[in-house]
mmCIF file of C-alpha atoms and ligand atoms in Angstrom:
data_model
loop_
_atom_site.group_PDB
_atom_site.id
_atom_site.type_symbol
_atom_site.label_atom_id
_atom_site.label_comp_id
_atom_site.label_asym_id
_atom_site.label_seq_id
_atom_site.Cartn_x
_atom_site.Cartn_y
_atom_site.Cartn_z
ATOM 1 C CA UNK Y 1140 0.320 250.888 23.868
ATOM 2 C CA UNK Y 1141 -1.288 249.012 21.423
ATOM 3 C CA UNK Y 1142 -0.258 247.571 18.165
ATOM 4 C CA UNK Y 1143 -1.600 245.719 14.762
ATOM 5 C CA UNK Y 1144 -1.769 241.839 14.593
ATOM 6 C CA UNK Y 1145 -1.574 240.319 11.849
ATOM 7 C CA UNK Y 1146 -5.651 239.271 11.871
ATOM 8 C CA UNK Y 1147 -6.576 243.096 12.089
ATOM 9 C CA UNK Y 1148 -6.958 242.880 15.875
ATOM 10 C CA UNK Y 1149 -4.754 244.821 18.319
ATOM 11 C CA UNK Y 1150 -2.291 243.184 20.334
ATOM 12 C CA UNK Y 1151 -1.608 244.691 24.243
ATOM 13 C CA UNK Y 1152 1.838 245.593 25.536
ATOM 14 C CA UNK Y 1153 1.179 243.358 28.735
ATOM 15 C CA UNK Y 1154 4.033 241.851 30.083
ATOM 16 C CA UNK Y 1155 7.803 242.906 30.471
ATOM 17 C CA UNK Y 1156 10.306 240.017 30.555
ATOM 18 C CA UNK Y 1157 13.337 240.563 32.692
ATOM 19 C CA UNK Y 1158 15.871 237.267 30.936
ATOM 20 C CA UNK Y 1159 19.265 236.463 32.297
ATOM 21 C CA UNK Y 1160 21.364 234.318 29.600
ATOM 22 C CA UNK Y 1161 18.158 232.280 27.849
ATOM 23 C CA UNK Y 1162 19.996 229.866 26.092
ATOM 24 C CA UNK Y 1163 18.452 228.591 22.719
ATOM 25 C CA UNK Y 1164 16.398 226.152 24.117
ATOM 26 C CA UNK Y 1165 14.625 228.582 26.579
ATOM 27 C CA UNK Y 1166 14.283 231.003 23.686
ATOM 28 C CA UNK Y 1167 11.941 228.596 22.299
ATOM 29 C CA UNK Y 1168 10.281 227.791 25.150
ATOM 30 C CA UNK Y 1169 9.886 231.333 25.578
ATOM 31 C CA UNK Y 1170 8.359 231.484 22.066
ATOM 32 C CA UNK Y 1171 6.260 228.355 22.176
ATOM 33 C CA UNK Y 1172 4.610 230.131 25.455
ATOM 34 C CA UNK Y 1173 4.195 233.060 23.904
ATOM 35 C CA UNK Y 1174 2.466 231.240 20.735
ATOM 36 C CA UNK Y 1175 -0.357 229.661 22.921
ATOM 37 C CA UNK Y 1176 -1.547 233.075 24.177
ATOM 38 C CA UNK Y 1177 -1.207 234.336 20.691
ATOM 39 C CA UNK Y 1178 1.021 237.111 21.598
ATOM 40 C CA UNK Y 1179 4.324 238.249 20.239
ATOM 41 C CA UNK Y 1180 7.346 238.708 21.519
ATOM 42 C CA UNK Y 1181 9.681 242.026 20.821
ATOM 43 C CA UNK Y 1182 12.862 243.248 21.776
ATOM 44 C CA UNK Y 1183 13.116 246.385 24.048
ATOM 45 C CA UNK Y 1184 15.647 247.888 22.169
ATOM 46 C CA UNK Y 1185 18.052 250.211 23.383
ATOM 47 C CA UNK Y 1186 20.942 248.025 24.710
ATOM 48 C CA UNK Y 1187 18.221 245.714 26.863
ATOM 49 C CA UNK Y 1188 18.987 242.174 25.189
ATOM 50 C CA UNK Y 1189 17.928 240.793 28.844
ATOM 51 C CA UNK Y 1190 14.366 242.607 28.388
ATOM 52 C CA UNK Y 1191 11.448 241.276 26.291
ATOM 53 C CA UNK Y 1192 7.595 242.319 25.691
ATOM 54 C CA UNK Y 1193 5.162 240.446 25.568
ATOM 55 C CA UNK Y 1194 1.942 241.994 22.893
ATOM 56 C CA UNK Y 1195 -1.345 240.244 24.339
ATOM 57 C CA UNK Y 1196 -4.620 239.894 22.683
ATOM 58 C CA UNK Y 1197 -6.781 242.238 24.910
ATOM 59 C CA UNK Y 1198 -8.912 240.020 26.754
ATOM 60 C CA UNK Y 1199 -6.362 237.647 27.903
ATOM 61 C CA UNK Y 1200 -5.602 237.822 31.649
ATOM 62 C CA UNK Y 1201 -2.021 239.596 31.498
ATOM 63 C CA UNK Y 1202 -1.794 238.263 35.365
ATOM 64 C CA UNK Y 1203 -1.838 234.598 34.835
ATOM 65 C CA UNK Y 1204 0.223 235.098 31.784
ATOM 66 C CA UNK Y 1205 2.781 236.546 33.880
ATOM 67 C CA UNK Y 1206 2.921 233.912 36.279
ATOM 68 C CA UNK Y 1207 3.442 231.374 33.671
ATOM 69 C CA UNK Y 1208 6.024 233.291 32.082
ATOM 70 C CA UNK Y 1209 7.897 233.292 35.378
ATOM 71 C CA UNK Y 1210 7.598 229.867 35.787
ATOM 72 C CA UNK Y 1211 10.501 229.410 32.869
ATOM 73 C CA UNK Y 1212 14.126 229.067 34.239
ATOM 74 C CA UNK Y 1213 15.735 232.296 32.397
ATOM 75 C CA UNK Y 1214 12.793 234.741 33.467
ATOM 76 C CA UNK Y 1215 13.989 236.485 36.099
ATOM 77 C CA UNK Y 1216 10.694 238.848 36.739
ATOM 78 C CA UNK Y 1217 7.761 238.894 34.602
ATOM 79 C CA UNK Y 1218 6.024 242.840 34.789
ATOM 80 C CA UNK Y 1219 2.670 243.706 34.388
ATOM 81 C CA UNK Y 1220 1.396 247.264 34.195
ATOM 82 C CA UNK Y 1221 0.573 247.414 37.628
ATOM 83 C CA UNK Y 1222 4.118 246.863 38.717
ATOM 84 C CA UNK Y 1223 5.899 249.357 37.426
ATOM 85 C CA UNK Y 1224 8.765 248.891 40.014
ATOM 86 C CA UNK Y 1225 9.692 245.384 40.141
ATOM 87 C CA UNK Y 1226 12.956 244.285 41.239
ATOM 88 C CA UNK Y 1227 12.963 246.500 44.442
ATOM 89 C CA UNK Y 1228 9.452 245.617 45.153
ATOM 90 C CA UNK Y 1229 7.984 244.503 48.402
ATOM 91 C CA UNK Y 1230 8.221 241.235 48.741
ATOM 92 C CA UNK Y 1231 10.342 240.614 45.445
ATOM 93 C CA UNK Y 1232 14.189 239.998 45.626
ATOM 94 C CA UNK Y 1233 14.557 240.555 49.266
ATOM 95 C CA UNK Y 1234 18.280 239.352 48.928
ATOM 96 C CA UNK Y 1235 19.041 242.672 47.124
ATOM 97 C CA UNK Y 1236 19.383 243.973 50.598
ATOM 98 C CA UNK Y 1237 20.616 241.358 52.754
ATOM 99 C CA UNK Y 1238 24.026 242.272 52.460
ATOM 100 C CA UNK Y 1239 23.214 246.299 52.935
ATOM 101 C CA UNK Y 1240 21.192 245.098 56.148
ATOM 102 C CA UNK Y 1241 24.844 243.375 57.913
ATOM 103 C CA UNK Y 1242 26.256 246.155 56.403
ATOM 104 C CA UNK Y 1243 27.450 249.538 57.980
ATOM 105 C CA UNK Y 1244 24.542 251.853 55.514
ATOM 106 C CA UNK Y 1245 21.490 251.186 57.756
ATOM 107 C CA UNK Y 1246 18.982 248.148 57.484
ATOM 108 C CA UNK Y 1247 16.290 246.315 59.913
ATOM 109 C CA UNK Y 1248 18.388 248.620 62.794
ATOM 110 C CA UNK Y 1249 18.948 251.881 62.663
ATOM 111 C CA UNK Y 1250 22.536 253.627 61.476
ATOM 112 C CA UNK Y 1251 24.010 256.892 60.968
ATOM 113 C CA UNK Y 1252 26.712 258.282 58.202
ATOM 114 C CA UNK Y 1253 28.021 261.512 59.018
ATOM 115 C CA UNK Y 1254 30.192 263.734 57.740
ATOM 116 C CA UNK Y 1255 31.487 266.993 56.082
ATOM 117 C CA UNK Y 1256 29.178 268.125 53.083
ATOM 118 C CA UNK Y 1257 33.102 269.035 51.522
ATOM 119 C CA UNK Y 1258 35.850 266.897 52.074
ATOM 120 C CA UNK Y 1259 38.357 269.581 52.248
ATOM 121 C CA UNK Y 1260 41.643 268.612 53.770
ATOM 122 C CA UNK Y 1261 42.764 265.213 55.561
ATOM 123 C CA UNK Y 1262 43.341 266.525 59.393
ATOM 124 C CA UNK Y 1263 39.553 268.071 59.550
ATOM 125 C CA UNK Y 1264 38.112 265.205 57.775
ATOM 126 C CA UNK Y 1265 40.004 262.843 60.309
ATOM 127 C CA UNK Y 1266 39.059 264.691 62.945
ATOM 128 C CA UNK Y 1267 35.101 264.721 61.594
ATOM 129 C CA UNK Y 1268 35.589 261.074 61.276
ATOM 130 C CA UNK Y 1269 36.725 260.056 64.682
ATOM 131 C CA UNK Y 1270 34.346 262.426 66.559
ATOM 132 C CA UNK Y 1271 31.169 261.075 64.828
ATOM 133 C CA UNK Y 1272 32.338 257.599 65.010
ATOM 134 C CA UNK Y 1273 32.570 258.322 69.116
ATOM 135 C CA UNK Y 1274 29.532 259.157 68.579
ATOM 136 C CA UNK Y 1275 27.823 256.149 66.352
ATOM 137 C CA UNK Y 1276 28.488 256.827 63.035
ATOM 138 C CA UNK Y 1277 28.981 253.901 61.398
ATOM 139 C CA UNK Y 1278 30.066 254.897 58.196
ATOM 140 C CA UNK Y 1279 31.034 258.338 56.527
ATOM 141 C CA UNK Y 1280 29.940 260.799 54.173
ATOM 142 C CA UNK Y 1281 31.883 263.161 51.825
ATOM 143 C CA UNK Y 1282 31.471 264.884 48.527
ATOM 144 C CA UNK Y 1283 34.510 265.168 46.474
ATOM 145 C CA UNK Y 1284 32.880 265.786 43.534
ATOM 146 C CA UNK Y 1285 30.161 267.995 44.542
ATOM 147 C CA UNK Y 1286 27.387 269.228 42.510
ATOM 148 C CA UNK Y 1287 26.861 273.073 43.119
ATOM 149 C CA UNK Y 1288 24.379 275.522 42.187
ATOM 150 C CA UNK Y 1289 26.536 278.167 40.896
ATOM 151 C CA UNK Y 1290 29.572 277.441 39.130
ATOM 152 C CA UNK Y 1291 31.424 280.094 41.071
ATOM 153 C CA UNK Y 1292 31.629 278.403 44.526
ATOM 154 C CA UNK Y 1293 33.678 275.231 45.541
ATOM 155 C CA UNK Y 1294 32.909 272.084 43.163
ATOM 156 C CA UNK Y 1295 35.260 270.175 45.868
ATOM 157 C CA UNK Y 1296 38.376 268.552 45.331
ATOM 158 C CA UNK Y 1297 37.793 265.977 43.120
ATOM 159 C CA UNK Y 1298 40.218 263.002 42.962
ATOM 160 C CA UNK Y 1299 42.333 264.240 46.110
ATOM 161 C CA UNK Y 1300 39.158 264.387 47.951
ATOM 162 C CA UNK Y 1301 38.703 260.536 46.846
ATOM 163 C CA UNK Y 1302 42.794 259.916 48.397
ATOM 164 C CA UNK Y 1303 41.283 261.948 51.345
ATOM 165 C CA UNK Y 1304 38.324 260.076 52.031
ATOM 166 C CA UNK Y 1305 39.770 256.899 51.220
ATOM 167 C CA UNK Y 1306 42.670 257.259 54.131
ATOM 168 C CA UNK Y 1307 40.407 258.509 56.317
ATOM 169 C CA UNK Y 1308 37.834 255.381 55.963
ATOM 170 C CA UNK Y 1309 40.921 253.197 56.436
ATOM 171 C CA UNK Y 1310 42.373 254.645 59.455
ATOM 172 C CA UNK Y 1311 38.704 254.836 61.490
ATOM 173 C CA UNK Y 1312 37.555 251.653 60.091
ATOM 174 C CA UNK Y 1313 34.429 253.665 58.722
ATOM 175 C CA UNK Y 1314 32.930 252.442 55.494
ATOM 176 C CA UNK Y 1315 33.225 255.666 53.142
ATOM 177 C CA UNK Y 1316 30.403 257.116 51.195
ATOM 178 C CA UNK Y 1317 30.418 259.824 48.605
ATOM 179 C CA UNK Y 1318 28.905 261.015 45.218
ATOM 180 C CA UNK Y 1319 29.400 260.310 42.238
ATOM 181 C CA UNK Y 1320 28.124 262.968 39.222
ATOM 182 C CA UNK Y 1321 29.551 261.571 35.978
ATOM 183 C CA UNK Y 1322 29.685 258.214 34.087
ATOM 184 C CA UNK Y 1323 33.503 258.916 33.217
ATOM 185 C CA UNK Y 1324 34.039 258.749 37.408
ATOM 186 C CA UNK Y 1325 32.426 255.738 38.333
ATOM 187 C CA UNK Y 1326 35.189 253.253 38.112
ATOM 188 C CA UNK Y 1327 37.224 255.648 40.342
ATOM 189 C CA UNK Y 1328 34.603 256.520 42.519
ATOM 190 C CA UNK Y 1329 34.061 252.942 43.553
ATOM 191 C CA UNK Y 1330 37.750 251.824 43.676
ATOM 192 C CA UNK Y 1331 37.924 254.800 46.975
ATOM 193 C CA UNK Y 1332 34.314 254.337 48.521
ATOM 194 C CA UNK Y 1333 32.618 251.757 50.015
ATOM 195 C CA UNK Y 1334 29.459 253.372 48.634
ATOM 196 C CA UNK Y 1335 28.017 254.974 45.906
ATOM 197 C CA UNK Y 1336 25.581 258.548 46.394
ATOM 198 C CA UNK Y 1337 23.836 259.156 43.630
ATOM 199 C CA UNK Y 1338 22.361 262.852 44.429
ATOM 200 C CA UNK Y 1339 19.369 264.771 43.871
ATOM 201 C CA UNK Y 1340 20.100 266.327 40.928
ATOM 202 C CA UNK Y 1341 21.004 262.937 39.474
ATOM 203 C CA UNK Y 1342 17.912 260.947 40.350
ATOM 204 C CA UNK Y 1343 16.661 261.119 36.713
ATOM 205 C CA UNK Y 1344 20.203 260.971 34.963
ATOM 206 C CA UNK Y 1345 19.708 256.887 33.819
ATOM 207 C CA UNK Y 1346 22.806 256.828 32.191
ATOM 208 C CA UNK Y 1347 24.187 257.417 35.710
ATOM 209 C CA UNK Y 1348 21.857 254.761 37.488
ATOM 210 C CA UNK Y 1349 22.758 252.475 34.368
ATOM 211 C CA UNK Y 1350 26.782 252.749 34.546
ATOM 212 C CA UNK Y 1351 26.343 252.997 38.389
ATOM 213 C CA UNK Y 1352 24.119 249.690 38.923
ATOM 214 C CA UNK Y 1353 27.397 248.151 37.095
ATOM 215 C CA UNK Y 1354 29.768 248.957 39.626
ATOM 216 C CA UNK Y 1355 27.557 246.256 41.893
ATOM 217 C CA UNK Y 1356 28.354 248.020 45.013
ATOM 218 C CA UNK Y 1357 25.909 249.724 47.422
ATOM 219 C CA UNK Y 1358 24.346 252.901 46.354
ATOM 220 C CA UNK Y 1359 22.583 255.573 48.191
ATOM 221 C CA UNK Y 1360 19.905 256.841 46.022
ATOM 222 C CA UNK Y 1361 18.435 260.171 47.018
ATOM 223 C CA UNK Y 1362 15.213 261.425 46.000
ATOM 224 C CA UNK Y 1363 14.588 263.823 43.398
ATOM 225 C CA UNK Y 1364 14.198 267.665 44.447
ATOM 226 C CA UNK Y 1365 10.801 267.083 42.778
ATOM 227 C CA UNK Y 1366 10.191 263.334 42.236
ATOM 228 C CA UNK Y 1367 7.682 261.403 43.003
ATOM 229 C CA UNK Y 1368 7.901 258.280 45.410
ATOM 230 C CA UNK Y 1369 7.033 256.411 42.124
ATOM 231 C CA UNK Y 1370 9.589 257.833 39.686
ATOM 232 C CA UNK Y 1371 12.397 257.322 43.094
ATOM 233 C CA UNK Y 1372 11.239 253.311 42.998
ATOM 234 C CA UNK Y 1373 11.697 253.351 39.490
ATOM 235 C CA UNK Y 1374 15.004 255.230 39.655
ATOM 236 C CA UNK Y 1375 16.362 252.203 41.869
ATOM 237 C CA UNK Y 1376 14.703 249.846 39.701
ATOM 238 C CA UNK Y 1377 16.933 251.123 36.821
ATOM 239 C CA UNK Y 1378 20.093 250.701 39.312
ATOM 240 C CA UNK Y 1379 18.545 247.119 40.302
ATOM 241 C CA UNK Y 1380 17.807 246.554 36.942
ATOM 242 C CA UNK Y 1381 21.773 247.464 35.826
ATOM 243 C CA UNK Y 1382 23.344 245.311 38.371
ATOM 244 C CA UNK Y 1383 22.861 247.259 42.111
ATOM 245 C CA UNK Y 1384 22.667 244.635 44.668
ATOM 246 C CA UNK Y 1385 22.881 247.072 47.923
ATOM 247 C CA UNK Y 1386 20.327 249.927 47.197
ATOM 248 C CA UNK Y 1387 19.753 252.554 49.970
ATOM 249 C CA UNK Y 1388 16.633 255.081 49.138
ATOM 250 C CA UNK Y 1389 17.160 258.601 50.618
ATOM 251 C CA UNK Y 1390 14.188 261.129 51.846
ATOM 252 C CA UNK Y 1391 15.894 264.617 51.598
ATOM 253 C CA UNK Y 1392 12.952 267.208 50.853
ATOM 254 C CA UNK Y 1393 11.268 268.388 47.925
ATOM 255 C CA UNK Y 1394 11.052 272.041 46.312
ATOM 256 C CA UNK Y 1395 8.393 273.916 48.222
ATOM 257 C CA UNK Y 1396 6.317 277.212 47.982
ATOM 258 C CA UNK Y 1397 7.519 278.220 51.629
ATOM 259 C CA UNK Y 1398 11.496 279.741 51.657
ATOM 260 C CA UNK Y 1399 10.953 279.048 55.742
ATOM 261 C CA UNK Y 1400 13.269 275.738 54.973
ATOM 262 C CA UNK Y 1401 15.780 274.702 51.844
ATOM 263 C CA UNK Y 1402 13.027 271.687 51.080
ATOM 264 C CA UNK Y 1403 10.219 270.554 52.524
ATOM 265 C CA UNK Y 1404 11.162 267.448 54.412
ATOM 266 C CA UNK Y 1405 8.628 264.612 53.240
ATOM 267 C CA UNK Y 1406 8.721 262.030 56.655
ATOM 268 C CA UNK Y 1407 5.340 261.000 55.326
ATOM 269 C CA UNK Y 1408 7.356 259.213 52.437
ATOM 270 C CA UNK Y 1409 9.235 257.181 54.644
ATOM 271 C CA UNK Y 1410 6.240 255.172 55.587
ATOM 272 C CA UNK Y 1411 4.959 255.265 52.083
ATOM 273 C CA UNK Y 1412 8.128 253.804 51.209
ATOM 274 C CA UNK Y 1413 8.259 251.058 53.261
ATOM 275 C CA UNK Y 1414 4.762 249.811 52.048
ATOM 276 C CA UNK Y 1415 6.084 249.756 48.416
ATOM 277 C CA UNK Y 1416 9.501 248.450 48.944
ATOM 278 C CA UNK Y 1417 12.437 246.280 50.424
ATOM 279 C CA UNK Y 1418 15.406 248.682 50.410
ATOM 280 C CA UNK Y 1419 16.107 250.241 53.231
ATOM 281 C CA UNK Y 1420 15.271 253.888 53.343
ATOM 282 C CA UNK Y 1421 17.521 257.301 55.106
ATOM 283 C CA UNK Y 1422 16.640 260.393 55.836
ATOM 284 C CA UNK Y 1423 18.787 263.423 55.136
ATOM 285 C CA UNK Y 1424 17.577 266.124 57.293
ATOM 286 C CA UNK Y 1425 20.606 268.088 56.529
ATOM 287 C CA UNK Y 1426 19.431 269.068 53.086
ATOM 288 C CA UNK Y 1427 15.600 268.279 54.034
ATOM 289 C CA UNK Y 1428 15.776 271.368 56.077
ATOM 290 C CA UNK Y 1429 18.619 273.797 55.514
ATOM 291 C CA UNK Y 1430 19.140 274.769 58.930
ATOM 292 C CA UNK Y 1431 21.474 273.102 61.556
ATOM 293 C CA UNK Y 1432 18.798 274.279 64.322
ATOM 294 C CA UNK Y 1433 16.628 272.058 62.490
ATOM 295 C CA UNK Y 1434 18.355 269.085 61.877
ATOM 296 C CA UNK Y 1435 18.056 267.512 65.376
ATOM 297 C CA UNK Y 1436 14.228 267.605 66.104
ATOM 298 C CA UNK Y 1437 14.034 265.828 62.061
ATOM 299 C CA UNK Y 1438 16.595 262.996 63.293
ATOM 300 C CA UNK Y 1439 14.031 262.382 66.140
ATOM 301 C CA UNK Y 1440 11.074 262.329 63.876
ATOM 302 C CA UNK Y 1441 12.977 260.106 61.530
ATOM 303 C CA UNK Y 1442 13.776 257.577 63.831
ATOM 304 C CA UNK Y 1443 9.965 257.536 65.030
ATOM 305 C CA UNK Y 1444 8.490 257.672 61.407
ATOM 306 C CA UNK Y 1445 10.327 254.237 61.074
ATOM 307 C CA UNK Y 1446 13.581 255.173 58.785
ATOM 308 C CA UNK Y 1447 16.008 252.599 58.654
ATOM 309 C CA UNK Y 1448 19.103 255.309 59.215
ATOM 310 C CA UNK Y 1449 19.938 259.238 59.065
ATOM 311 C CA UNK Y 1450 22.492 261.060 56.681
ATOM 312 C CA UNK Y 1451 23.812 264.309 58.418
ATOM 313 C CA UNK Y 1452 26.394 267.161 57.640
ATOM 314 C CA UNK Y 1453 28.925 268.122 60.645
ATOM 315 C CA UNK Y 1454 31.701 270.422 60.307
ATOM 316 C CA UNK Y 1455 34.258 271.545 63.229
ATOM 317 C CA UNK Y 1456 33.664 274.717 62.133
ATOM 318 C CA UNK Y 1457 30.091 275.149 59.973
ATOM 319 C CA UNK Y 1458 30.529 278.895 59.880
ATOM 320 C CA UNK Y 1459 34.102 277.900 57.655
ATOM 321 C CA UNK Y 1460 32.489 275.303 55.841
ATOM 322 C CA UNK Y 1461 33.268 275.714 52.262
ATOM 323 C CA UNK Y 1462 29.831 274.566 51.132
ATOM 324 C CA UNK Y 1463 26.395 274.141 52.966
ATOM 325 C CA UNK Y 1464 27.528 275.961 55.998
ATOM 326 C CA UNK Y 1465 24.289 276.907 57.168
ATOM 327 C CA UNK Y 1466 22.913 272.940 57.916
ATOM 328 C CA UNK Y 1467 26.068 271.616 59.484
ATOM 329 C CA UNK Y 1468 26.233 270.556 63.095
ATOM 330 C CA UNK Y 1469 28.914 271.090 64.895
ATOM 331 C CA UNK Y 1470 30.330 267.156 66.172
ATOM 332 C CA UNK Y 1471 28.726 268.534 69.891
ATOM 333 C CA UNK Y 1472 25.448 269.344 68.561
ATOM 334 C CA UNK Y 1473 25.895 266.095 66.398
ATOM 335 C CA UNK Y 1474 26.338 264.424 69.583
ATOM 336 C CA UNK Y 1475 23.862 265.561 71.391
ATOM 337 C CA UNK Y 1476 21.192 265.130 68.724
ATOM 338 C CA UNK Y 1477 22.042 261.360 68.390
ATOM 339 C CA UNK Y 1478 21.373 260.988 72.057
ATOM 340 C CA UNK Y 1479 18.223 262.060 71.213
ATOM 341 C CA UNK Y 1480 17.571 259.977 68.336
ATOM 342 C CA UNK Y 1481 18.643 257.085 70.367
ATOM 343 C CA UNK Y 1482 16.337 257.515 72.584
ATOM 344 C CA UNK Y 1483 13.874 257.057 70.564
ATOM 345 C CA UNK Y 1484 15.219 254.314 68.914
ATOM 346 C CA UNK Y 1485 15.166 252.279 71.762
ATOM 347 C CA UNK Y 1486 11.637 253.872 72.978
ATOM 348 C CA UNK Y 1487 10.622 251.968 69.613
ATOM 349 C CA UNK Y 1488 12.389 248.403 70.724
ATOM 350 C CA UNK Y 1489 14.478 248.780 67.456
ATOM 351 C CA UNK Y 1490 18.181 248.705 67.845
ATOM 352 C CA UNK Y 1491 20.198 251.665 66.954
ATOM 353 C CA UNK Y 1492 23.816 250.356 65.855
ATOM 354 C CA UNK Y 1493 27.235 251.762 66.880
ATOM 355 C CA UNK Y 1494 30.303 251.502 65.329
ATOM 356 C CA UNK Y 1495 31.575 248.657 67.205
ATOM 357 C CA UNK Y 1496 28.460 246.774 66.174
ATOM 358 C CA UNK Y 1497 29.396 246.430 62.313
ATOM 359 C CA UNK Y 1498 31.803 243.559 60.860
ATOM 360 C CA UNK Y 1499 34.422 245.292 59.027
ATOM 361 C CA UNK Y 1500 34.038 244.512 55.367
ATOM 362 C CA UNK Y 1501 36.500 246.967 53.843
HETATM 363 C C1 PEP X 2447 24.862 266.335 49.343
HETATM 364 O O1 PEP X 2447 24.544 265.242 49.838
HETATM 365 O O2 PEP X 2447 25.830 267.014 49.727
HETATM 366 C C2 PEP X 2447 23.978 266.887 48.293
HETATM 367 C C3 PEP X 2447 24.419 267.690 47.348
HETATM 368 O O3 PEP X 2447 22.718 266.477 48.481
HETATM 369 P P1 PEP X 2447 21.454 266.507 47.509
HETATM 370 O O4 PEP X 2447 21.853 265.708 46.302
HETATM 371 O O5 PEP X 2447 20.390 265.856 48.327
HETATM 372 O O6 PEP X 2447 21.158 267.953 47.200
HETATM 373 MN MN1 MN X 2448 25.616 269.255 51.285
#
């Protein structure tokens, strides 16, 4: 982007300020900075007061410009075009995950959250809850507000799915995870779960990410059906950007040409992932695939591709299950298939972590 100065040169959008609270006399050392490289300072607009640009004169080195920029107390990053994703980048901000690490979501060990894609009634959910926990689960998963294709099937419960899930985390010590689809249900999202999903369909939705960065609680962010790895960084960097502390990045397929599986299940991201970023990344082979028969061998590949934790549908029943019956495990096959995964885990020299493993932090 480039823009007039007032000599009849062009000035160079270089450098996006990230501010908390400058006070008046950073403001003018933010100005008297921005004076000796000739550049000008604007306001992003748009409800940003903590953002600023910085216009360059095009030959100036927008790197070293950066780093002096930084230097000042109230900068809290300083961006150059060649960072797009910032806050949750490699190296940058690792304390935006320490607390998801000790946490029961996954980190530097491996974890899984299991659970009904549904939450449909307290006893089954209970039951769910106490047979994947035997199993390792450290936390659990379950929409109450679910996001459906067709507005003629089950859109869940809604707030008694929240009571449900709530009760349910109590009694099995669990941590509780479970989507949220609308600004208006954030606050009450958040006061039942211990985490936030953000789903597919919702990757792009940044008044979502915005209002759901505020809640500063952990999020699971899922990739986009058809987003890139880039526009999933900068999805989190909106939630980081908002507030998120805790962000959890989720692999869960992308559209394909091939109906063979729901979504093609992109493992190669994980890695790819983990060379751009800090947050800990999940894989969902649940929805990656579409079918339960599948879901097992992509928990082992998970674990060995390096994910930091799985997210997988069980149902005592799949064939009942009021919505995505067909990828469900049964809590047998979900047993056996962590076994498995295990395995591996350990084949690695990683440590896979149980239930009885996490602090509760309710
Ligand atoms: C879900 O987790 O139940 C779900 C709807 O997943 P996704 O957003 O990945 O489609
Ligand atoms: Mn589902």
């Amino acid at each position: 982007m480039r823009h007039e100065d007032g000599a009849g040169g062009t000035l160079i959008r270089a450098v996006i300020l990230l501010l908390t609270g400058p006070d008046s006399r950073e403001r003018e050392r933010l100005a008297a900075l921005a004076q000796e490289y000739g550049a000008e300072l604007r306001d992003f607009g748009a409800g940003q007061p903590d953002v600023l640009e910085v216009l360059l004169p095009p030959k100036l080195d927008e790197q070293a410009c950066a780093a002096r920029f930084r230097k000042l107390d109230s900068v809290r990053a300083a961006l150059t075009k060649s960072e797009p994703a910032h806050l949750v980048a490699r190296g940058e901000r690792e304390d935006l995950t320490v607390a998801i690490r000790e946490s029961r979501f996954g980190g530097s060990s491996f974890s899984a959250i299991a659970g009904p894609c549904s939450v449909e009634d307290y006893d089954s959910v209970l039951a769910l809850a106490l047979a994947v926990r035997a199993s390792g689960a450290t936390a659990l998963r379950g929409g109450a507000f679910k996001p459906r294709t067709s507005p003629y099937v089950f859109q869940g419960l809604g707030r008694p799915g929240l009571e449900i899930l709530q009760a349910v985390g109590k009694e099995t010590n669990l941590a509780v995870v479970t989507e949220v689809l609308d600004t208006r249900d954030v606050d009450r999202v958040a006061e039942h779960a211990d985490a936030l999903q953000i789903g597919s369909r919702n990757m792009m939705n940044y008044a979502l990410l915005r209002e759901a960065g505020r809640a500063r609680m952990p999020i699971l962010l899922k990739r986009g059906m058809s987003a890139t790895i880039e526009e999933l960084l900068l999805a989190a960097e909106h939630l980081a950007h908002a507030g998120a502390t805790d962000i959890l990045l989720c692999e869960r397929g992308v559209r394909s040409f091939d109906p063979s599986t729901r979504n093609l299940l992109d493992l190669a991201a994980v890695p790819v992932l983990k060379t751009r970023t800090h947050l800990p990344v999940l894989v969902d082979p649940s929805h990656g695939t579409g079918r339960a028969d599948l879901v097992a061998p992509m928990m082992a590949a998970s674990a060995a591709v390096g994910a930091d934790g799985i997210l997988v549908e069980v149902h005592g029943q799949p064939a009942r299950a009021l919505s995505d019956s067909d990828q469900a495990l049964t809590p047998q096959e979900f047993h056996s298939a962590i076994t498995t995964t295990r395995a591996v885990i350990n084949s690695l020299g990683r440590t896979f972590v149980g239930p009885s493993q996490v602090a509760h932090t309710p």
